[in-house]
Amino acid sequence: GSITIVVKSKDLASATYSAALCRRIEDFLCKNASLEPVAGGRLSVIPARVMRVSAEVIVQIDDYEYAVQTERAVITAINDIMGSTYGGSIGRMPTVSAVYTALKKVEHISYVSRVLLTGEYYHNSEKVIVSLDDSDSYRYFIAAAGTHIVKI
């Protein structure tokens, strides 16, 4: 088999720092570990990548006098699950069902008619935008809050 180690550095924004840290870890393991994948060249040490996760949510509310308050509460609820449940965890992306669950607790929402999650990251200096329908496909990423749009 092979081993892939995903490193979460203290400075995720610095690709240079993350790459240097990965090289140091890989050098250390190659010199000190007696694992067969290390000896066979099947060891990879890679930096975790940040994916900005944005949500587009359509909700129906029971009282339009609370529209602004409800919009703020929806954004807060999404950011809360991003930070507490998914923020900082490698390979854990938010799911549509997690957003629906968080929005059930928001006052004045009659029902949620749509939740769309998208992720944005950079690959070779190009921005890539993906749907997060299959959040298991992004094992080497760390979720960070993006821009959320709430339609009432």
JSON list of C-alpha atoms in Angstrom, two decimals, residues 29-83:
[
{"chain": "A", "resi": 29, "resn": "LEU", "atom": "CA", "xyz": [10.04, 10.13, 8.01]},
{"chain": "A", "resi": 30, "resn": "CYS", "atom": "CA", "xyz": [12.30, 8.84, 5.24]},
{"chain": "A", "resi": 31, "resn": "LYS", "atom": "CA", "xyz": [15.31, 9.02, 7.56]},
{"chain": "A", "resi": 32, "resn": "ASN", "atom": "CA", "xyz": [13.66, 7.69, 10.71]},
{"chain": "A", "resi": 33, "resn": "ALA", "atom": "CA", "xyz": [10.74, 5.43, 9.80]},
{"chain": "A", "resi": 34, "resn": "SER", "atom": "CA", "xyz": [11.12, 1.79, 8.92]},
{"chain": "A", "resi": 35, "resn": "LEU", "atom": "CA", "xyz": [7.82, 1.43, 7.12]},
{"chain": "A", "resi": 36, "resn": "GLU", "atom": "CA", "xyz": [7.74, -0.41, 3.80]},
{"chain": "A", "resi": 37, "resn": "PRO", "atom": "CA", "xyz": [5.87, 2.41, 1.92]},
{"chain": "A", "resi": 38, "resn": "VAL", "atom": "CA", "xyz": [8.58, 4.85, 3.01]},
{"chain": "A", "resi": 39, "resn": "ALA", "atom": "CA", "xyz": [11.34, 2.58, 1.74]},
{"chain": "A", "resi": 40, "resn": "GLY", "atom": "CA", "xyz": [9.39, 1.82, -1.45]},
{"chain": "A", "resi": 41, "resn": "GLY", "atom": "CA", "xyz": [8.78, 5.47, -2.31]},
{"chain": "A", "resi": 42, "resn": "ARG", "atom": "CA", "xyz": [5.04, 5.21, -1.72]},
{"chain": "A", "resi": 43, "resn": "LEU", "atom": "CA", "xyz": [4.90, 7.93, 0.92]},
{"chain": "A", "resi": 44, "resn": "SER", "atom": "CA", "xyz": [3.28, 11.26, 0.12]},
{"chain": "A", "resi": 45, "resn": "VAL", "atom": "CA", "xyz": [3.23, 14.25, 2.43]},
{"chain": "A", "resi": 46, "resn": "ILE", "atom": "CA", "xyz": [0.97, 16.98, 1.09]},
{"chain": "A", "resi": 47, "resn": "PRO", "atom": "CA", "xyz": [-0.43, 20.22, 2.50]},
{"chain": "A", "resi": 48, "resn": "ALA", "atom": "CA", "xyz": [-4.12, 20.52, 3.28]},
{"chain": "A", "resi": 49, "resn": "ARG", "atom": "CA", "xyz": [-5.91, 22.87, 0.92]},
{"chain": "A", "resi": 50, "resn": "VAL", "atom": "CA", "xyz": [-8.53, 25.43, 1.84]},
{"chain": "A", "resi": 51, "resn": "MET", "atom": "CA", "xyz": [-11.93, 25.28, 0.19]},
{"chain": "A", "resi": 52, "resn": "ARG", "atom": "CA", "xyz": [-14.21, 28.30, 0.63]},
{"chain": "A", "resi": 53, "resn": "VAL", "atom": "CA", "xyz": [-17.72, 26.93, 1.07]},
{"chain": "A", "resi": 54, "resn": "SER", "atom": "CA", "xyz": [-20.62, 29.16, 0.08]},
{"chain": "A", "resi": 55, "resn": "ALA", "atom": "CA", "xyz": [-24.31, 28.53, 0.53]},
{"chain": "A", "resi": 56, "resn": "GLU", "atom": "CA", "xyz": [-27.30, 29.77, -1.42]},
{"chain": "A", "resi": 57, "resn": "VAL", "atom": "CA", "xyz": [-30.46, 29.32, 0.63]},
{"chain": "A", "resi": 58, "resn": "ILE", "atom": "CA", "xyz": [-34.09, 30.03, -0.23]},
{"chain": "A", "resi": 59, "resn": "VAL", "atom": "CA", "xyz": [-36.43, 30.22, 2.76]},
{"chain": "A", "resi": 60, "resn": "GLN", "atom": "CA", "xyz": [-40.04, 31.12, 3.39]},
{"chain": "A", "resi": 61, "resn": "ILE", "atom": "CA", "xyz": [-40.69, 33.08, 6.56]},
{"chain": "A", "resi": 62, "resn": "ASP", "atom": "CA", "xyz": [-43.79, 33.54, 8.68]},
{"chain": "A", "resi": 63, "resn": "ASP", "atom": "CA", "xyz": [-43.47, 37.30, 9.16]},
{"chain": "A", "resi": 64, "resn": "TYR", "atom": "CA", "xyz": [-41.77, 39.65, 6.71]},
{"chain": "A", "resi": 65, "resn": "GLU", "atom": "CA", "xyz": [-41.17, 42.22, 9.43]},
{"chain": "A", "resi": 66, "resn": "TYR", "atom": "CA", "xyz": [-38.40, 39.89, 10.58]},
{"chain": "A", "resi": 67, "resn": "ALA", "atom": "CA", "xyz": [-36.80, 39.44, 7.14]},
{"chain": "A", "resi": 68, "resn": "VAL", "atom": "CA", "xyz": [-33.53, 41.21, 7.93]},
{"chain": "A", "resi": 69, "resn": "GLN", "atom": "CA", "xyz": [-33.24, 39.55, 11.34]},
{"chain": "A", "resi": 70, "resn": "THR", "atom": "CA", "xyz": [-33.96, 36.14, 9.78]},
{"chain": "A", "resi": 71, "resn": "GLU", "atom": "CA", "xyz": [-31.42, 36.68, 7.01]},
{"chain": "A", "resi": 72, "resn": "ARG", "atom": "CA", "xyz": [-28.74, 37.47, 9.61]},
{"chain": "A", "resi": 73, "resn": "ALA", "atom": "CA", "xyz": [-29.75, 34.44, 11.69]},
{"chain": "A", "resi": 74, "resn": "VAL", "atom": "CA", "xyz": [-29.51, 32.15, 8.65]},
{"chain": "A", "resi": 75, "resn": "ILE", "atom": "CA", "xyz": [-26.01, 33.40, 7.81]},
{"chain": "A", "resi": 76, "resn": "THR", "atom": "CA", "xyz": [-24.96, 33.04, 11.45]},
{"chain": "A", "resi": 77, "resn": "ALA", "atom": "CA", "xyz": [-26.33, 29.47, 11.59]},
{"chain": "A", "resi": 78, "resn": "ILE", "atom": "CA", "xyz": [-24.40, 28.50, 8.45]},
{"chain": "A", "resi": 79, "resn": "ASN", "atom": "CA", "xyz": [-21.19, 30.10, 9.72]},
{"chain": "A", "resi": 80, "resn": "ASP", "atom": "CA", "xyz": [-21.64, 28.38, 13.09]},
{"chain": "A", "resi": 81, "resn": "ILE", "atom": "CA", "xyz": [-21.76, 24.91, 11.55]},
{"chain": "A", "resi": 82, "resn": "MET", "atom": "CA", "xyz": [-18.82, 25.82, 9.32]},
{"chain": "A", "resi": 83, "resn": "GLY", "atom": "CA", "xyz": [-16.72, 26.78, 12.33]}
]
